[in-house]
CSV table of C-alpha atoms in Angstrom, one decimal:
chain,number,residue,atom,x,y,z
B,762,MET,CA,115.7,98.5,114.5
B,763,ARG,CA,115.2,100.6,111.4
B,764,ALA,CA,118.5,100.3,110.2
B,765,PHE,CA,116.4,96.6,108.9
B,766,GLN,CA,116.3,96.3,104.8
B,767,ASN,CA,112.5,95.0,105.4
B,768,SER,CA,110.0,96.3,107.4
B,769,ALA,CA,106.0,95.6,108.1
B,770,ASN,CA,105.3,98.5,106.7
B,771,GLY,CA,107.4,97.7,103.6
B,772,ARG,CA,110.7,97.3,101.8
B,773,TYR,CA,111.5,101.1,100.5
B,774,PHE,CA,112.2,104.0,103.5
B,775,MET,CA,111.8,106.9,103.6
B,776,ARG,CA,115.7,109.2,104.0
B,777,ASN,CA,115.6,109.4,107.3
B,778,ASP,CA,115.9,105.7,108.5
B,779,GLY,CA,119.1,106.1,105.0
B,780,MET,CA,117.9,104.9,101.4
B,781,LYS,CA,120.9,103.7,100.3
B,782,ARG,CA,121.4,99.5,101.4
B,783,GLY,CA,120.6,96.4,98.4
B,784,ILE,CA,124.1,95.1,97.2
B,785,LEU,CA,126.2,98.5,98.4
B,786,THR,CA,124.9,97.8,102.5
B,787,ALA,CA,125.1,94.2,102.4
B,788,MET,CA,128.0,93.3,100.2
B,789,LEU,CA,130.5,96.5,101.8
B,790,LEU,CA,131.4,94.1,104.2
B,791,LEU,CA,134.0,93.1,102.4
B,792,CYS,CA,136.4,96.2,102.6
B,793,ALA,CA,136.6,95.7,106.4
B,794,PRO,CA,139.1,94.4,108.0
B,795,TRP,CA,137.8,91.4,109.2
B,796,ALA,CA,136.5,90.5,105.4
B,797,GLY,CA,138.9,87.2,105.8
B,798,ALA,CA,137.1,85.9,108.6
B,799,GLU,CA,136.4,82.4,106.4
B,800,VAL,CA,132.2,81.2,106.1
B,801,PHE,CA,131.4,77.6,106.5
B,802,GLU,CA,128.8,74.9,105.2
B,803,GLN,CA,127.0,72.9,105.9
B,804,THR,CA,123.6,71.2,105.6
B,805,LEU,CA,122.5,69.3,108.2
B,806,PRO,CA,120.1,65.2,107.4
B,807,ASN,CA,116.8,67.3,108.4
B,808,GLY,CA,117.3,69.5,105.9
B,809,LEU,CA,118.0,73.4,107.7
B,810,LYS,CA,121.5,75.4,106.2
B,811,VAL,CA,123.9,76.0,109.0
B,812,VAL,CA,126.4,78.7,107.6
B,813,VAL,CA,129.4,79.8,110.6
B,814,LYS,CA,131.3,83.3,109.9
B,815,GLU,CA,134.0,82.7,112.2
B,816,ASP,CA,134.7,86.7,113.5
B,817,HIS,CA,137.2,86.2,117.2
B,818,ARG,CA,137.5,90.4,117.5
B,819,ALA,CA,135.0,90.1,120.4
B,820,PRO,CA,134.0,87.3,122.9
B,821,VAL,CA,131.0,88.0,121.3
B,822,VAL,CA,127.7,85.5,118.9
B,823,VAL,CA,125.0,86.1,116.8
B,824,GLN,CA,122.0,83.9,116.0
B,825,GLN,CA,119.9,84.4,113.3
B,826,VAL,CA,117.2,81.6,112.1
B,827,TRP,CA,115.8,83.1,108.7
B,828,TYR,CA,112.8,81.7,107.5
B,829,ARG,CA,112.3,81.6,104.0
B,830,ALA,CA,108.2,82.3,104.4
B,831,GLY,CA,107.1,86.0,104.3
B,832,SER,CA,104.3,88.1,103.2
B,833,MET,CA,104.5,87.5,99.2
B,834,ASP,CA,103.6,83.9,100.4
B,835,GLU,CA,100.2,84.5,101.9
B,836,LYS,CA,97.5,84.3,100.1
B,837,THR,CA,94.8,86.8,100.4
B,838,GLY,CA,92.1,86.7,103.0
B,839,THR,CA,95.4,85.8,105.2
B,840,THR,CA,97.3,89.3,104.9
B,841,GLY,CA,99.6,89.8,107.9
B,842,VAL,CA,100.0,86.5,109.2
B,843,ALA,CA,103.4,86.3,109.1
B,844,HIS,CA,104.6,88.5,110.8
B,845,VAL,CA,101.1,87.8,113.4
B,846,LEU,CA,102.9,83.9,114.0
B,847,GLU,CA,106.6,85.7,114.3
B,848,HIS,CA,104.6,88.1,117.3
B,849,MET,CA,103.8,84.3,119.1
B,850,MET,CA,106.8,83.8,118.1
B,851,PHE,CA,107.7,84.5,121.6
B,852,LYS,CA,104.4,83.5,123.0
B,853,GLY,CA,106.0,80.4,124.6
B,854,THR,CA,105.9,76.5,124.7
B,855,LYS,CA,105.4,72.7,126.8
B,856,ALA,CA,109.3,73.0,127.9
B,857,VAL,CA,108.5,77.9,127.8
B,858,PRO,CA,106.3,79.0,130.0
B,859,VAL,CA,104.2,82.3,128.2
B,860,GLY,CA,107.1,85.7,128.7
B,861,GLU,CA,110.0,82.8,129.5
B,862,PHE,CA,111.7,83.1,126.1
B,863,SER,CA,113.2,87.0,126.8
B,864,ARG,CA,113.3,86.4,129.7
B,865,ARG,CA,116.1,84.0,129.5
B,866,ILE,CA,118.4,85.6,127.0
B,867,ALA,CA,118.1,88.6,128.4
B,868,ALA,CA,119.3,87.2,132.6
B,869,ALA,CA,122.1,85.7,129.8
B,870,GLY,CA,123.3,88.9,129.5
B,871,GLY,CA,121.8,89.1,125.1
B,872,ARG,CA,119.6,90.5,123.0
B,873,GLU,CA,116.8,89.2,120.9
B,874,ASN,CA,114.3,89.9,118.6
B,875,ALA,CA,112.2,89.3,115.4
B,876,PHE,CA,111.8,90.9,112.1
B,877,THR,CA,109.4,90.8,108.9
B,878,SER,CA,109.7,90.7,105.7
B,879,TYR,CA,107.6,90.7,101.9
B,880,ASP,CA,110.8,87.4,101.3
B,881,TYR,CA,111.6,85.8,104.8
B,882,THR,CA,111.2,85.9,108.9
B,883,ALA,CA,114.2,85.4,110.6
B,884,TYR,CA,114.7,85.4,114.0
B,885,PHE,CA,117.8,86.8,116.1
B,886,GLN,CA,119.7,86.7,119.5
B,887,GLN,CA,123.2,88.1,120.6
B,888,LEU,CA,125.0,87.4,123.5
B,889,HIS,CA,128.1,86.4,125.0
B,890,LYS,CA,129.8,82.7,123.7
B,891,SER,CA,129.5,81.2,126.4
B,892,LYS,CA,125.7,81.6,126.2
B,893,LEU,CA,125.5,80.2,122.2
B,894,PRO,CA,123.6,76.6,123.9
B,895,LEU,CA,121.4,78.6,125.4
B,896,ALA,CA,120.2,80.4,121.9
B,897,MET,CA,120.0,77.2,119.8
B,898,LYS,CA,118.3,75.2,123.0
B,899,LEU,CA,115.5,77.9,123.3
B,900,GLU,CA,115.1,79.1,119.4
B,901,SER,CA,115.2,75.0,117.9
B,902,ASP,CA,112.6,74.8,120.7
B,903,ARG,CA,110.1,76.9,119.2
B,904,MET,CA,111.2,76.3,116.1
B,905,HIS,CA,108.5,72.2,115.5
B,906,ASN,CA,107.3,72.7,119.5
B,907,LEU,CA,105.4,76.2,120.0
B,908,ASN,CA,101.8,76.9,122.0
B,909,LEU,CA,99.6,78.7,120.4
B,910,THR,CA,96.7,78.6,121.7
B,911,ASP,CA,93.6,80.4,120.2
B,912,ALA,CA,94.0,82.9,124.0
B,913,GLU,CA,97.0,83.8,123.5
B,914,PHE,CA,96.6,84.3,119.4
B,915,GLY,CA,93.5,86.7,120.6
B,916,LYS,CA,95.7,88.6,122.9
B,917,GLU,CA,98.5,89.3,120.6
B,918,ILE,CA,96.2,90.2,117.3
B,919,LYS,CA,95.9,92.8,119.7
B,920,VAL,CA,98.6,94.3,119.6
B,921,VAL,CA,99.0,93.6,116.0
B,922,MET,CA,96.0,96.1,114.5
B,923,GLU,CA,96.5,98.6,117.1
B,924,GLU,CA,100.5,98.5,116.1
B,925,ARG,CA,98.9,98.8,112.7
B,926,ARG,CA,97.6,102.5,113.8
B,927,MET,CA,101.2,103.1,114.8
B,928,ARG,CA,102.6,102.0,112.0
B,929,THR,CA,100.7,103.1,109.1
B,930,GLU,CA,98.1,104.9,109.9
B,931,ASP,CA,99.3,107.3,111.8
B,932,ASP,CA,102.4,107.6,109.9
B,933,PRO,CA,100.8,109.6,106.7
B,934,ARG,CA,104.3,108.8,105.0
B,935,ALA,CA,104.4,105.5,105.8
B,936,LEU,CA,100.8,105.7,104.8
B,937,LEU,CA,101.6,106.6,101.8
B,938,GLN,CA,104.1,103.6,100.4
B,939,GLU,CA,102.1,101.1,101.4
B,940,LYS,CA,98.6,102.7,99.5
B,941,MET,CA,101.7,103.8,96.0
B,942,SER,CA,103.2,99.5,96.8
B,943,ALA,CA,99.2,98.4,96.4
B,944,VAL,CA,98.3,100.0,92.9
B,945,THR,CA,102.0,100.1,91.9
B,946,TRP,CA,102.0,96.2,91.5
B,947,GLN,CA,99.6,94.9,89.9
B,948,GLU,CA,99.9,91.2,90.3
B,949,HIS,CA,103.2,90.5,92.2
B,950,PRO,CA,101.6,90.1,96.5
B,951,TYR,CA,104.6,92.2,96.8
B,952,GLN,CA,100.7,95.3,96.9
B,953,HIS,CA,100.1,93.3,100.0
B,954,PRO,CA,101.6,95.4,103.3
B,955,ILE,CA,103.7,93.2,105.2
B,956,ILE,CA,101.7,94.4,108.1
B,957,GLY,CA,98.0,93.0,106.8
B,958,TRP,CA,94.6,95.2,105.5
B,959,MET,CA,93.0,96.1,108.8
B,960,SER,CA,90.2,94.3,107.5
B,961,ASP,CA,92.3,90.4,107.6
B,962,LEU,CA,94.1,91.0,110.7
B,963,GLU,CA,89.8,91.7,111.6
B,964,ALA,CA,88.7,88.1,110.2
B,965,MET,CA,92.2,86.1,111.3
B,966,LYS,CA,92.6,83.0,113.6
B,967,GLY,CA,94.3,81.6,115.7
B,968,ALA,CA,94.0,78.2,112.4
B,969,ASP,CA,95.5,81.0,110.3
B,970,ALA,CA,98.8,81.1,112.2
B,971,ARG,CA,98.5,77.4,113.0
B,972,ASP,CA,98.5,76.4,109.3
B,973,TRP,CA,101.1,79.4,108.2
B,974,TYR,CA,102.7,77.6,110.9
B,975,ARG,CA,103.3,74.1,109.8
B,976,ARG,CA,103.6,75.0,106.7
B,977,TRP,CA,106.8,76.6,106.9
B,978,TYR,CA,108.4,76.8,110.1
B,979,VAL,CA,109.8,73.8,109.1
B,980,PRO,CA,114.3,72.9,109.6
B,981,ASN,CA,113.9,72.4,105.5
B,982,ASN,CA,112.1,75.4,104.0
B,983,ALA,CA,115.4,76.8,107.4
B,984,THR,CA,118.9,79.0,107.7
B,985,LEU,CA,120.3,78.2,110.7
B,986,VAL,CA,123.5,82.4,110.9
B,987,VAL,CA,125.9,82.4,113.2
B,988,ALA,CA,128.8,84.9,113.3
B,989,GLY,CA,131.0,85.5,115.8
B,990,ASP,CA,134.0,84.1,118.7
B,991,VAL,CA,133.5,80.8,117.9
B,992,LYS,CA,134.7,77.9,115.9
B,993,ALA,CA,132.7,76.5,113.3
B,994,SER,CA,133.1,73.4,114.6
B,995,GLU,CA,131.7,73.1,118.2
B,996,VAL,CA,128.9,75.2,116.1
B,997,PHE,CA,128.0,72.3,113.7
B,998,ALA,CA,128.2,69.7,116.3
B,999,LEU,CA,125.8,71.6,119.2
B,1000,ALA,CA,123.1,72.1,115.5
B,1001,LYS,CA,124.0,68.3,115.7
B,1002,LYS,CA,122.3,68.6,119.3
B,1003,TYR,CA,119.9,71.0,118.9
B,1004,TYR,CA,117.7,71.8,115.4
B,1005,GLY,CA,118.9,68.1,114.0
B,1006,GLY,CA,115.8,66.1,116.0
B,1007,ILE,CA,113.4,68.3,113.5
B,1008,PRO,CA,112.7,66.6,111.3
B,1009,LYS,CA,111.9,68.0,107.9
B,1010,CYS,CA,108.2,68.0,106.4
B,1011,MET,CA,107.3,68.6,102.7
B,1012,LEU,CA,107.1,73.1,101.6
B,1013,PRO,CA,103.6,73.8,100.0
B,1014,PRO,CA,104.0,74.8,95.9
B,1015,ARG,CA,105.6,77.9,95.9
B,1016,ARG,CA,103.3,80.4,93.0
B,1017,GLN,CA,105.8,81.5,90.8
B,1018,TYR,CA,104.4,84.5,90.8
B,1019,THR,CA,105.1,87.7,87.2
B,1020,GLU,CA,104.1,91.2,86.9
B,1021,LEU,CA,102.9,92.2,84.3
B,1022,GLU,CA,104.9,95.2,81.9
B,1023,GLN,CA,103.2,98.7,83.4
B,1024,VAL,CA,102.0,101.0,80.5
B,1025,GLY,CA,102.0,104.3,80.9
B,1026,VAL,CA,101.7,106.2,85.1
B,1027,LYS,CA,100.0,105.5,87.4
B,1028,ARG,CA,98.9,108.5,89.6
B,1029,LEU,CA,97.2,108.1,93.7
B,1030,VAL,CA,96.7,110.9,96.6
B,1031,VAL,CA,96.3,110.0,99.6
B,1032,LYS,CA,95.7,112.5,101.7
B,1033,ALA,CA,95.8,111.8,105.4
B,1034,PRO,CA,97.4,114.7,108.6
B,1035,ALA,CA,100.6,115.8,107.9
B,1036,GLU,CA,102.6,119.0,108.1
B,1037,LEU,CA,104.6,118.7,104.7
B,1038,PRO,CA,103.7,117.3,102.0
B,1039,PHE,CA,106.3,113.6,100.1
B,1040,LEU,CA,106.3,113.1,96.7
B,1041,MET,CA,107.4,109.0,96.0
B,1042,MET,CA,107.3,107.8,92.2
B,1043,ALA,CA,108.5,104.3,92.3
B,1044,TYR,CA,110.3,103.1,88.8
B,1045,HIS,CA,110.0,99.4,87.8
B,1046,ALA,CA,113.5,97.0,88.2
B,1047,PRO,CA,115.0,93.9,88.4
B,1048,ALA,CA,115.9,92.7,91.1
B,1049,VAL,CA,119.7,89.4,91.0
B,1050,ARG,CA,118.7,86.4,90.0
B,1051,ASN,CA,122.3,85.0,89.2
B,1052,ALA,CA,125.6,86.8,90.5
B,1053,ALA,CA,127.8,86.6,88.2
B,1054,GLN,CA,125.8,87.5,85.1
B,1055,ASP,CA,123.1,90.0,85.9
B,1056,TRP,CA,125.4,94.1,85.2
B,1057,LYS,CA,121.3,95.5,85.5
B,1058,PRO,CA,121.1,95.5,89.1
B,1059,TYR,CA,124.6,96.7,90.1
B,1060,ALA,CA,124.9,99.6,87.6
B,1061,LEU,CA,121.4,100.8,88.6
B,1062,GLU,CA,123.8,100.2,92.7
B,1063,VAL,CA,125.2,102.9,91.7
B,1064,LEU,CA,123.2,105.4,89.8
B,1065,ALA,CA,121.8,105.3,93.6
B,1066,GLY,CA,124.4,106.5,95.0
B,1067,ILE,CA,124.9,108.7,92.3
B,1068,LEU,CA,121.8,110.4,92.4
B,1069,ASP,CA,122.6,109.8,97.3
B,1070,GLY,CA,125.3,108.9,97.8
B,1071,ASN,CA,126.2,111.7,99.9
B,1072,GLU,CA,125.4,115.6,100.6
B,1073,SER,CA,127.3,115.9,98.0
B,1074,ALA,CA,125.4,113.6,95.4
B,1075,ARG,CA,123.1,115.1,92.9
B,1076,LEU,CA,119.7,115.6,94.4
B,1077,ASN,CA,120.7,117.2,97.2
B,1078,GLN,CA,123.8,119.8,95.3
B,1079,SER,CA,120.9,120.8,92.9
B,1080,LEU,CA,117.6,120.4,94.5
B,1081,VAL,CA,118.5,120.9,97.4
B,1082,ARG,CA,121.6,123.5,98.2
B,1083,GLU,CA,121.4,125.2,94.6
B,1084,GLN,CA,117.5,125.1,93.5
B,1085,GLN,CA,116.2,125.2,96.8
B,1086,LEU,CA,113.4,123.6,95.7
B,1087,ALA,CA,113.2,120.2,98.4
B,1088,SER,CA,114.2,120.3,102.2
B,1089,GLU,CA,115.0,116.7,101.5
B,1090,VAL,CA,115.5,114.4,98.5
B,1091,GLY,CA,116.7,111.0,98.0
B,1092,ALA,CA,117.0,108.0,95.9
B,1093,GLY,CA,116.2,104.2,96.8
B,1094,TYR,CA,116.8,100.2,95.5
B,1095,ASP,CA,117.3,97.6,96.6
B,1096,SER,CA,118.8,95.3,94.4
B,1097,ILE,CA,118.3,91.7,95.9
B,1098,ALA,CA,115.2,90.0,96.6
B,1099,ARG,CA,112.7,86.9,95.7
B,1100,GLY,CA,110.6,88.9,93.8
B,1101,PRO,CA,110.6,92.1,91.8
B,1102,SER,CA,112.2,95.7,92.3
B,1103,LEU,CA,111.5,99.1,92.4
B,1104,PHE,CA,114.0,102.3,92.0
B,1105,VAL,CA,112.3,105.0,93.8
B,1106,LEU,CA,113.2,108.5,94.1
B,1107,GLU,CA,111.5,110.6,96.7
B,1108,GLY,CA,111.3,114.1,98.8
B,1109,THR,CA,109.9,117.0,100.3
B,1110,PRO,CA,109.2,120.1,98.5
B,1111,SER,CA,110.0,123.1,100.0
B,1112,GLU,CA,108.1,125.9,101.1
B,1113,GLY,CA,106.8,127.4,98.7
B,1114,LYS,CA,107.5,124.8,96.3
B,1115,THR,CA,104.5,122.8,94.8
B,1116,VAL,CA,105.1,119.4,94.4
B,1117,ALA,CA,104.7,119.6,90.1
B,1118,GLU,CA,107.7,121.4,90.5
B,1119,LEU,CA,109.4,119.3,92.4
B,1120,GLU,CA,108.3,116.2,89.9
B,1121,ALA,CA,109.7,118.6,87.2
B,1122,ALA,CA,112.8,118.8,89.1
B,1123,LEU,CA,113.8,114.9,89.6
B,1124,ARG,CA,112.8,113.6,86.2
B,1125,ALA,CA,115.1,116.8,84.8
B,1126,GLN,CA,118.1,114.3,87.0
B,1127,VAL,CA,117.3,111.5,85.2
B,1128,ASP,CA,117.4,113.6,81.7
B,1129,LYS,CA,120.6,115.1,82.6
B,1130,LEU,CA,122.8,112.1,83.9
B,1131,ILE,CA,121.0,110.1,80.6
B,1132,ALA,CA,122.0,113.2,78.0
B,1133,ASP,CA,125.4,113.9,79.6
B,1134,GLY,CA,126.5,110.8,80.7
B,1135,VAL,CA,128.9,109.9,84.4
B,1136,SER,CA,132.3,110.5,84.2
B,1137,ALA,CA,135.1,108.7,85.2
B,1138,GLU,CA,136.3,110.6,88.7
B,1139,GLU,CA,132.3,111.1,89.7
B,1140,LEU,CA,131.5,107.2,88.7
B,1141,GLN,CA,135.4,106.1,91.3
B,1142,ARG,CA,134.2,108.9,93.9
B,1143,VAL,CA,131.0,108.1,94.8
B,1144,LYS,CA,131.8,104.2,94.6
B,1145,ALA,CA,134.7,104.4,97.2
B,1146,GLN,CA,132.1,106.9,99.1
B,1147,VAL,CA,129.4,104.8,99.2
B,1148,MET,CA,132.1,101.4,100.2
B,1149,ALA,CA,133.7,103.8,102.7
B,1150,ASP,CA,130.8,104.5,104.7
B,1151,GLU,CA,128.7,101.8,104.9
B,1152,VAL,CA,132.3,99.3,105.1
B,1153,TYR,CA,132.5,102.1,108.5
B,1154,LYS,CA,128.2,102.1,109.0
B,1155,LEU,CA,128.2,97.9,108.7
B,1156,ASP,CA,131.4,96.9,111.0
B,1157,SER,CA,129.0,94.7,113.2
B,1158,MET,CA,128.8,91.0,113.5
B,1159,PHE,CA,124.8,91.4,113.8
B,1160,TYR,CA,125.6,93.2,109.9
B,1161,GLN,CA,127.8,89.7,109.0
B,1162,ALA,CA,125.1,87.8,109.6
B,1163,MET,CA,122.5,90.0,107.9
B,1164,GLN,CA,124.4,89.6,104.7
B,1165,ILE,CA,123.7,86.2,104.9
B,1166,GLY,CA,120.9,85.3,105.8
B,1167,GLN,CA,119.2,87.2,103.5
B,1168,LEU,CA,121.3,86.4,100.7
B,1169,GLU,CA,120.3,82.7,101.2
B,1170,SER,CA,117.1,83.5,101.9
B,1171,SER,CA,116.5,85.4,98.8
B,1172,GLY,CA,117.9,83.0,96.9
B,1173,LEU,CA,121.5,83.9,96.2
B,1174,SER,CA,124.1,82.8,98.6
B,1175,HIS,CA,126.3,83.6,101.1
B,1176,ARG,CA,129.7,82.4,97.7
B,1177,ASP,CA,128.6,85.4,95.6
B,1178,ILE,CA,129.9,88.2,97.7
B,1179,PRO,CA,133.1,88.3,95.7
B,1180,VAL,CA,131.6,87.9,91.9
B,1181,MET,CA,128.8,90.9,93.6
B,1182,MET,CA,131.7,92.8,94.1
B,1183,ALA,CA,133.9,92.0,91.8
B,1184,HIS,CA,130.7,93.1,89.0
B,1185,LEU,CA,130.3,96.6,91.8
B,1186,ARG,CA,133.6,97.5,90.9
B,1187,ALA,CA,133.6,96.9,87.5
B,1188,VAL,CA,130.4,98.8,86.0
B,1189,THR,CA,130.5,101.3,83.6
B,1190,ALA,CA,129.3,105.2,83.5
B,1191,GLU,CA,128.2,103.5,79.9
B,1192,GLN,CA,125.5,100.9,82.1
B,1193,VAL,CA,124.4,103.8,84.3
B,1194,VAL,CA,123.1,105.6,81.6
B,1195,ALA,CA,121.7,102.2,79.8
B,1196,VAL,CA,119.8,101.7,83.3
B,1197,ALA,CA,118.6,104.8,83.5
B,1198,LYS,CA,117.2,104.8,80.1
B,1199,GLU,CA,115.9,102.1,80.2
B,1200,PHE,CA,113.8,101.3,83.0
B,1201,LEU,CA,113.9,105.6,85.1
B,1202,LYS,CA,110.8,105.5,82.1
B,1203,ASP,CA,106.8,106.6,82.8
B,1204,ASP,CA,105.7,103.5,81.5
B,1205,ASN,CA,107.2,102.0,84.6
B,1206,LEU,CA,106.6,104.8,87.2
B,1207,THR,CA,104.7,105.4,89.6
B,1208,VAL,CA,104.4,108.7,91.2
B,1209,ALA,CA,102.4,108.8,95.0
B,1210,VAL,CA,101.5,112.4,96.4
B,1211,LEU,CA,101.5,112.7,100.1
B,1212,ASP,CA,98.9,115.4,100.5
B,1213,PRO,CA,98.8,117.3,103.6
B,1214,GLN,CA,95.9,117.6,105.7
B,1215,PRO,CA,94.9,119.3,108.3
B,1216,LEU,CA,96.4,117.9,111.9
B,1217,SER,CA,93.3,116.7,114.3
B,1218,GLY,CA,95.5,117.7,117.7
B,1219,LYS,CA,94.2,114.8,119.3
B,1220,PRO,CA,97.4,112.2,121.2
B,1221,LYS,CA,98.7,110.0,119.6
B,1222,ALA,CA,97.3,105.9,121.8
B,1223,ALA,CA,100.3,104.2,124.0
B,1224,ALA,CA,101.1,101.1,122.6
B,1225,PRO,CA,99.4,98.6,123.7
B,1226,ALA,CA,100.8,95.5,126.8
B,1227,GLY,CA,103.4,93.3,125.0
B,1228,GLY,CA,105.3,95.7,122.8
B,1229,PHE,CA,105.5,95.7,118.9
B,1230,HIS,CA,109.1,93.5,117.6
B,1231,ALA,CA,111.3,94.8,114.7
B,1232,HIS,CA,110.8,95.7,111.8
């Protein structure tokens, strides 16, 4: 499920996975025909927030439970535990044996999975609306009755370690991204990979997962999102029935992390078996903190669209088509996060071209934008094109729920959506230039280069029994 913002490999995705996300992916749902669907909210006495979005186009419902606990809440030495517990949540309770959760959802004609990020962990089911009580019964059961045994942990930690090998260590771009994050962030826990360092996984015990579960998997640290062909009043009644009896618990204090101001370019080279070199340029940038008062994140979103909003955008038009310096190139930015963000430029140099030439060309494009500005016609075209693209891509009940859950779990609210859209549409050409000048500078920059090494020719190992979850 690579369309998600977050991954066990990190926050930022390569171009093939869709660089445009953030507000322009989460907020543009408003433009769809079903944008008028009402959203209802209620908080149960135990602190569980329940958000319902009615969408009566098809007899389908999506249930998502979002816990505001991700890898940024982990302690040094137990990195990866949030993701490990995500796996363990499918290992059964006293009432639902190992493997039975997924079997019952499948027997009801539904699908289910989970994903872990820096900022949160979420679990979802999508099935016929008549099966919502079943999904709630199963999900509420494992919220507080998980049977987290050392025996099952011992099996699953091996699956996670193999997942790390296949998705990070054997994937040169993912490895480059991981190493870049470790260098980019000096203080913030975003420096650690979501899937965890291998040494921490090797040393992890069942007790670490049990401690994480007790700390964070409580109703007052969760948001229940339901979208589909339902009535809000009926969903609230079901939520009270299945989740209302779970006791709230005192949450541990959360440290408010900051990131020291960077002074000078950071550079790293990662050698790994690969066919082609790859370049990533990551600039420190802010995320949305106050939807009504912030303006810079919205301007950064538009900047990303101008550089890489479509095949005719500046980077592709100039560096791929005209100069033929790159075979692929892109820009990406996440504006919704609990912590700070990055603005990323990346690409693969064309045959006969070097990474240094591509870096110089990307820098030249930024300088040109700052010097020459953005025309009103270009600004409006980029906004319209990105909106149209994202509306068609995200026209689904699942992403309606994703939109709500991501906002609620990142310190914002689904009520911020109209405000964000208004600010996005109000972005001016001058603001785009201003944020490019303020943030796309060397003192904010980390440059990571993949130096391709000869391929070994050894066949990749098969995925272990148990499989991987969606990340």
